[in-house]
Short mmCIF file of C-alpha atoms and ligand atoms in Angstrom, two decimals:
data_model
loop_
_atom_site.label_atom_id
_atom_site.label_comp_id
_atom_site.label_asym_id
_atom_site.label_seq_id
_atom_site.Cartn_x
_atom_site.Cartn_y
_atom_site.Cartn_z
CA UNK A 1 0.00 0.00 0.00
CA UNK A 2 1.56 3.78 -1.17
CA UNK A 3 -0.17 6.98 -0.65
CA UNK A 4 1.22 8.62 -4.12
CA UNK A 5 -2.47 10.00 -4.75
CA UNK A 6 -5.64 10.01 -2.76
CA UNK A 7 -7.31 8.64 -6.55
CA UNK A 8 -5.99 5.29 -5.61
CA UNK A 9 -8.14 5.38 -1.84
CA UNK A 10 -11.82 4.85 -1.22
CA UNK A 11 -13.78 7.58 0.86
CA UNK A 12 -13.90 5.21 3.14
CA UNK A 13 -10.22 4.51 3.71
CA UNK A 14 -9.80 8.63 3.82
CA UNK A 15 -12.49 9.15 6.56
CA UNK A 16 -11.33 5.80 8.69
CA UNK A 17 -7.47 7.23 8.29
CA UNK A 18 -8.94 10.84 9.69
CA UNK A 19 -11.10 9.35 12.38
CA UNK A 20 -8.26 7.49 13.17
CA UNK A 21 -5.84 11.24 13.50
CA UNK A 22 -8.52 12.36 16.24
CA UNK A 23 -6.90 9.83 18.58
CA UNK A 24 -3.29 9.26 17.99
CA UNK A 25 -1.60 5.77 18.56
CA UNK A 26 0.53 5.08 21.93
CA UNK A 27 4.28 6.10 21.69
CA UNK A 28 5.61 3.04 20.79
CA UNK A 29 2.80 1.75 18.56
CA UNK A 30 5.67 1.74 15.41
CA UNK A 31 8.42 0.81 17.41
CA UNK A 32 11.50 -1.02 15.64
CA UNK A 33 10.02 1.11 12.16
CA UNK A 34 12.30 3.34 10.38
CA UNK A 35 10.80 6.04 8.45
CA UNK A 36 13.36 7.71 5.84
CA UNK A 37 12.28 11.10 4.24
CA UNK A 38 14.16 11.49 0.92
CA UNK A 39 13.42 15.15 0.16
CA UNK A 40 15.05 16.28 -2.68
CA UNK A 41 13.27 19.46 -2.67
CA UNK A 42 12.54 21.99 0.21
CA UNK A 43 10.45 22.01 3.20
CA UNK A 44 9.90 22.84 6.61
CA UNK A 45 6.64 21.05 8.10
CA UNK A 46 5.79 18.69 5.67
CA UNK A 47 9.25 16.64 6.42
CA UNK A 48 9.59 17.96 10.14
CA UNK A 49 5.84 17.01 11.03
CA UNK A 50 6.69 13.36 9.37
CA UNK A 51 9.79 12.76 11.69
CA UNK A 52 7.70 14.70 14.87
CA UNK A 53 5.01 11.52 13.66
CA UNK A 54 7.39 8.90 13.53
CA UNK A 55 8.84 9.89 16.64
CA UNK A 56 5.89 10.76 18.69
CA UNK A 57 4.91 6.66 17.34
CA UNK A 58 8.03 5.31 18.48
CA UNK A 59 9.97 4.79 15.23
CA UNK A 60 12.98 5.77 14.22
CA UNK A 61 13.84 8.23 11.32
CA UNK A 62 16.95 8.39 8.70
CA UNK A 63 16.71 10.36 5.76
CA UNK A 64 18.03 13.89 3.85
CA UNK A 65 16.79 16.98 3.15
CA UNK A 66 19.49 18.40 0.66
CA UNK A 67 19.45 16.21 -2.10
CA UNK A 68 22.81 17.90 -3.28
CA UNK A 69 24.20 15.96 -0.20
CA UNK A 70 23.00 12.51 -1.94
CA UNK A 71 24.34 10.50 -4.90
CA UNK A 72 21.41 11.95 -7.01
CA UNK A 73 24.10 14.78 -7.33
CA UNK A 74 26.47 11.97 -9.07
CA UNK A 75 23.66 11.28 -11.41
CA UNK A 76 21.88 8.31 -10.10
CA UNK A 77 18.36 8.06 -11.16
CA UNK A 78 15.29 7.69 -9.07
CA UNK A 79 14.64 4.58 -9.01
CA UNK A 80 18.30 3.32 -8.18
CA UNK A 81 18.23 6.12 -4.86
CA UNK A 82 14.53 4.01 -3.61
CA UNK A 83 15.59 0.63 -4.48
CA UNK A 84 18.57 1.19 -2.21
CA UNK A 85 16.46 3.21 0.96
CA UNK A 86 14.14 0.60 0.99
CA UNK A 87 16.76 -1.83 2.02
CA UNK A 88 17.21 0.51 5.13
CA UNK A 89 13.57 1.88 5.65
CA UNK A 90 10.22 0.39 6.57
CA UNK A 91 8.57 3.46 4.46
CA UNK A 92 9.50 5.83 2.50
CA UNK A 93 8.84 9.82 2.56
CA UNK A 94 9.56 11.26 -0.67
CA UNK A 95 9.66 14.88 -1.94
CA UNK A 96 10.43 15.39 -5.43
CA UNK A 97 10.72 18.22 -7.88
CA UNK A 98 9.13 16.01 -10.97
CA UNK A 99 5.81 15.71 -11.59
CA UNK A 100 5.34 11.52 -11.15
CA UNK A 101 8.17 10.78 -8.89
CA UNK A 102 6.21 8.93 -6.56
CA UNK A 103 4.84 6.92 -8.75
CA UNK A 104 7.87 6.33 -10.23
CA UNK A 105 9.46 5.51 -6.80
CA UNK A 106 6.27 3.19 -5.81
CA UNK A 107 7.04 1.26 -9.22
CA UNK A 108 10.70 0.65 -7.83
CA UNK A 109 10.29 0.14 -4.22
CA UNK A 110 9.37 -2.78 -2.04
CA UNK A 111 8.12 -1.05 0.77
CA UNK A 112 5.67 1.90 0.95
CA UNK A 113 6.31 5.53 -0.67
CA UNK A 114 4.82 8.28 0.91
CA UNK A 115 4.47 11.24 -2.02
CA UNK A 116 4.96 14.41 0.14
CA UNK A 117 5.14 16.25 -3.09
CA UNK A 118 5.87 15.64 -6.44
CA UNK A 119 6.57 18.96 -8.73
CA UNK A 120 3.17 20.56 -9.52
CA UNK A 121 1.61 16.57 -8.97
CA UNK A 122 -0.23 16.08 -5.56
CA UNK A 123 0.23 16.83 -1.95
CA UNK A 124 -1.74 13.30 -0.84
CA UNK A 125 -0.99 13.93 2.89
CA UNK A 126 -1.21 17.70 3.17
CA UNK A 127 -5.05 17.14 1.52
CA UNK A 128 -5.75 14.75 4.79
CA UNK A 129 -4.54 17.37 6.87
CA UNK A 130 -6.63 19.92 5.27
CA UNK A 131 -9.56 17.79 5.42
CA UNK A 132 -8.80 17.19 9.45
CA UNK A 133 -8.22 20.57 9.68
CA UNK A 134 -11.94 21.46 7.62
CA UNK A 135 -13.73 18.50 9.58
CA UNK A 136 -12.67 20.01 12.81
CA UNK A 137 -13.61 23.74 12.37
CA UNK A 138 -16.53 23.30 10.22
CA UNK A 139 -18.00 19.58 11.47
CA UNK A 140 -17.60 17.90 8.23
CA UNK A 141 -16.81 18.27 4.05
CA UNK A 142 -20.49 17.79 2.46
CA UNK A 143 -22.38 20.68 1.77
CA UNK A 144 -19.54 23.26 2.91
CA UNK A 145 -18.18 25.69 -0.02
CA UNK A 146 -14.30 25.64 -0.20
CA UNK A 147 -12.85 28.54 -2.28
CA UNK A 148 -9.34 27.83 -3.52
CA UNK A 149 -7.63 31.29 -3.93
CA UNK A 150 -4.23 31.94 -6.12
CA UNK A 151 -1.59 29.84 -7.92
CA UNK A 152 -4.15 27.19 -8.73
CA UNK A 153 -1.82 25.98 -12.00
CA UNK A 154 0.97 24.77 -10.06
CA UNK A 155 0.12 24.41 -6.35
CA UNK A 156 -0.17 20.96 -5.97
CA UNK A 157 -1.83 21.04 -2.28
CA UNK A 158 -5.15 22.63 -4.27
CA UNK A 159 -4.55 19.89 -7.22
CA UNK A 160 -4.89 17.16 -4.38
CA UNK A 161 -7.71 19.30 -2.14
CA UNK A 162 -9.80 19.71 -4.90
CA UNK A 163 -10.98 16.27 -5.78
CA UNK A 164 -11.50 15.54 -2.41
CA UNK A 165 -13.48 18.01 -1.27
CA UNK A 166 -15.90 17.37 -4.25
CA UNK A 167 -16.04 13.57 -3.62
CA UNK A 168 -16.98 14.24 0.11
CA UNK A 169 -19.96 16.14 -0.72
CA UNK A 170 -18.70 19.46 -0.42
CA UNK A 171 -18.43 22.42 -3.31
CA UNK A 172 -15.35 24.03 -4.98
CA UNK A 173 -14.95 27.95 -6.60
CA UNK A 174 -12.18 28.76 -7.93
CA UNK A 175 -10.28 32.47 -7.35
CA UNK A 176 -7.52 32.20 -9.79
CA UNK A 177 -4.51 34.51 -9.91
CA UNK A 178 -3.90 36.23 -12.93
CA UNK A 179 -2.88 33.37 -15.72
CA UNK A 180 -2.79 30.51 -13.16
CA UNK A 181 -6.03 28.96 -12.91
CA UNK A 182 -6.64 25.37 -12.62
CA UNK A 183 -5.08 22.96 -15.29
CA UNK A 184 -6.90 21.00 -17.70
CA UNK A 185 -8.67 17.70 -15.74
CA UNK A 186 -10.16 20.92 -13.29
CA UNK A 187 -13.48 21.40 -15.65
CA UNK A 188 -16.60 21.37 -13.08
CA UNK A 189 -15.18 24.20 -10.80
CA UNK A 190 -16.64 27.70 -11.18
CA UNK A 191 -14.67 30.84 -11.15
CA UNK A 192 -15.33 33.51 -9.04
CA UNK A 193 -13.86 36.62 -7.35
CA UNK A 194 -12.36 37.22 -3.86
CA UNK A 195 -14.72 39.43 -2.70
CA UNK A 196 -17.62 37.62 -3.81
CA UNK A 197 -15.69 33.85 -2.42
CA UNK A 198 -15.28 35.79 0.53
CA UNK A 199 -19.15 36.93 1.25
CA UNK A 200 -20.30 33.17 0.35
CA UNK A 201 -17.38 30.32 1.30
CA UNK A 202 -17.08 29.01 4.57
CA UNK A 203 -13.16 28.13 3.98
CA UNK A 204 -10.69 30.18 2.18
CA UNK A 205 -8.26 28.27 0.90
CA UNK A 206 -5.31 30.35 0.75
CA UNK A 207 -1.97 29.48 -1.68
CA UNK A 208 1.37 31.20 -2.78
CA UNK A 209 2.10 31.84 -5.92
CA UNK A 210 4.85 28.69 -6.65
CA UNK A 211 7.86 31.04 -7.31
CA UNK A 212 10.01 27.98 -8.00
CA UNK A 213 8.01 26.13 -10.69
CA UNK A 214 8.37 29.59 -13.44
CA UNK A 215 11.13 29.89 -15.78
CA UNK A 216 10.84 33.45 -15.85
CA UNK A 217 11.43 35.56 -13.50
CA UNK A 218 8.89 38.40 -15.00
CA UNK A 219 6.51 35.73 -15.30
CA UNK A 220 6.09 35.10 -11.73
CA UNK A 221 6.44 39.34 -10.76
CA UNK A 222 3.21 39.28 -12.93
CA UNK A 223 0.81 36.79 -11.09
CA UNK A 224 1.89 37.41 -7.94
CA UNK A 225 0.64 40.06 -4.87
CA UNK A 226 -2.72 40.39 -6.77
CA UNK A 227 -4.83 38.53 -4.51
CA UNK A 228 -4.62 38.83 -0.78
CA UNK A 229 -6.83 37.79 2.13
CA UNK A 230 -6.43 40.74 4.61
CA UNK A 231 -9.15 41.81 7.45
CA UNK A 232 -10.02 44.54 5.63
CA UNK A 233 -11.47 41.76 2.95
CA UNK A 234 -13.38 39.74 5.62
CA UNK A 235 -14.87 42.67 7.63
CA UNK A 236 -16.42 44.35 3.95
CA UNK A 237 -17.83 41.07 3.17
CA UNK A 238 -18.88 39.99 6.58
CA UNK A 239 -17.07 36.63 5.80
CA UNK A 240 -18.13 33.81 8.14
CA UNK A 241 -15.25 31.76 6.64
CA UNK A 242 -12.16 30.22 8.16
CA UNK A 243 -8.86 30.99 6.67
CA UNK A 244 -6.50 27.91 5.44
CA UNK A 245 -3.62 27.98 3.85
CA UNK A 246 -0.99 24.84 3.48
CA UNK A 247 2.33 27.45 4.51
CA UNK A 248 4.76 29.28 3.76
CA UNK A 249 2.51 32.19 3.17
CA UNK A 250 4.62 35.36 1.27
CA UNK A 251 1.63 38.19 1.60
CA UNK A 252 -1.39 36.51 0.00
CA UNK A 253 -2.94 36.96 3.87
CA UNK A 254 -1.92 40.10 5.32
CA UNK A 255 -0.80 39.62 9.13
CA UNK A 256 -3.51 41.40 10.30
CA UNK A 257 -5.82 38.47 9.55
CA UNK A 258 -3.48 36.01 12.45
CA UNK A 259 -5.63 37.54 15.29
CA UNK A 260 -8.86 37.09 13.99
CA UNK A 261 -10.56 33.94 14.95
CA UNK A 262 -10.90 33.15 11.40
CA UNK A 263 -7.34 32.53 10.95
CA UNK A 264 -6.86 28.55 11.64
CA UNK A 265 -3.32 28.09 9.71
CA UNK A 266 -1.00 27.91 12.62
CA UNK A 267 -3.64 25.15 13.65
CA UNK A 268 -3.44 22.90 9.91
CA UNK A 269 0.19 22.94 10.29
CA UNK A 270 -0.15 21.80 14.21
CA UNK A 271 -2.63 19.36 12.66
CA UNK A 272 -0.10 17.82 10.73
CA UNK A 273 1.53 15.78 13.43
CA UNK A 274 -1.67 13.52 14.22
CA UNK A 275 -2.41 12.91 10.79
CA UNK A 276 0.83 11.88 9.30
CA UNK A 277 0.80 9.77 12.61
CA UNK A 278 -2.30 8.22 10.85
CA UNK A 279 -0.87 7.70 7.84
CA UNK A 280 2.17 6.22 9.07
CA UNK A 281 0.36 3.60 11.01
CA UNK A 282 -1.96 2.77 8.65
CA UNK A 283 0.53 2.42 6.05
CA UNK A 284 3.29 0.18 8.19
CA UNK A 285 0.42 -1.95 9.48
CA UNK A 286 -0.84 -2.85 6.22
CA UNK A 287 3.17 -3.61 5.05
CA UNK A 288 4.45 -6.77 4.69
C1 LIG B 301 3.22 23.35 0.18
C2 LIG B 301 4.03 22.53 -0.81
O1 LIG B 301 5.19 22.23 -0.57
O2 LIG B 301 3.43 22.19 -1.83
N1 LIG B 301 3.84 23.43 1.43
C3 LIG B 301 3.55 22.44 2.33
O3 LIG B 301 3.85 21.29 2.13
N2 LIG B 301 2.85 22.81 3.42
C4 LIG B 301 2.79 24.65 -0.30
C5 LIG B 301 3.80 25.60 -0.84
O4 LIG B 301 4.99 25.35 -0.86
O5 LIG B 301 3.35 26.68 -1.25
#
């Protein structure tokens, strides 16, 4: 069993998995597990909330977060770099620039790959935390309205929120910045404006615009800083929405929106620990 994309899991596997992040495991349920993250790419919580999980389960973690300190640098491919870690590693945690890595990696490894990114691809595990997150503050997915606001072309955490939020019931709009609306596959969601997602969502879904996935500079100067959640925004529109957003944030929500109750992103990211907890359980149970 992988988590590359939440496609390849039933609604029911997704809601057991989050029922089972309300009430994490005792601290040595994965004992004797190693966990490797393999991030060839940056991050901060996705990789640092999987080893907080591993440890707070009782397993232990290996793994790299500067893939120039690997032999990827010497040229070896993909595949070759998972073969090898799953000879040390119970799972695998991978974060790759390329669009398909993890299934890629899942093709080549023996024991479980994790996708914690994969170029513009998914974001399979910051969805479930999303989804926690949503469950939590607005008592469940069907029938709420989720607006996804900014790069919506290349931010993978919308292109794996999306789906999900549509096959639990609930509603998408989109708020596209400027040339970066959702990619082809993205068909059934309506486009709308801030002020109006604002007056009528009850989540804002918050992204940056993905700096590192435009070859030109100018490019990105001219979608970005257009659309930004600020309490100005929420107090005209009388928003009854929460604010989300999967971090970093640049200035798409204006720090004067952190002390308003509406502002629940320091909570997702806390959020992350239980349910990548979840995951990992459910994952190195089910392995051989
Ligand atoms: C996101 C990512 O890496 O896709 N970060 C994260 O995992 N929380 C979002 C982003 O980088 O903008």
């Amino acid at each position: 069993m992988n988590l590359c994309s939440l496609d390849d899991w039933s609604n029911e596997e997704i809601l057991a998995l989050l029922e089972r992040a309300e009430a994490p495991p005792a601290t040595d349920h994965l004992a004797g597990r190693i966990v490797c993250t393999a991030f060839f790419e940056p991050s901060t919580r996705t990789r640092l909330s999987f080893e907080a999980a591993a440890h707070r389960a009782g397993a232990k973690v290996i793994g790299f977060s500067d893939a120039a300190a690997t032999s990827a640098s010497k040229g070896e491919t993909l595949e070759d770099s998972i073969r090898v870690l799953a000879g040390y590693a119970d799972a695998i945690v991978l974060r790759h620039p390329q669009e398909g890595a993890a299934a890629r990696a899942a093709m080549a490894s023996t024991v479980p790959i994790i996708n914690a990114g994969d170029g513009a691809g998914q974001h399979p595990t910051q969805t479930l935390v999303d989804l926690f997150t949503i469950k939590q503050e607005c008592g469940g997915i069907a029938g709420i309205t989720v607006a996804v606001i900014g790069d919506l072309l290349y931010g993978r955490t919308v292109h794996s929120l999306v789906p999900m939020v549509q096959r639990l019931g609930g509603r998408v709009v989109a708020v596209p910045a400027k040339g970066l609306g959702l990619p082809a596959g993205f068909d059934n969601v309506e486009t709308t404006t801030l002020d109006e997602a604002a007056a009528m969502a009850d989540v804002l879904y918050v992204t940056r615009v993905q700096r590192e996935r435009f070859a030109n500079q100018g490019d990105y100067e001219a979608a970005s800083g257009q659309l930004i959640v600020d309490a100005d925004l929420l107090s005209r529109t009388q928003s009854k929405a929460i604010v989300l957003h999967p971090l970093p944030r640049l200035d798409e929500v204006a720090t004067d929106v952190d002390a308003l109750p509406a502002a629940k992103y320091f909570d997702q990211a806390r959020n992350g620990v239980p349910v990548r907890m979840a995951v990992l359980a459910t994952l190195l149970e089910n392995a051989k």
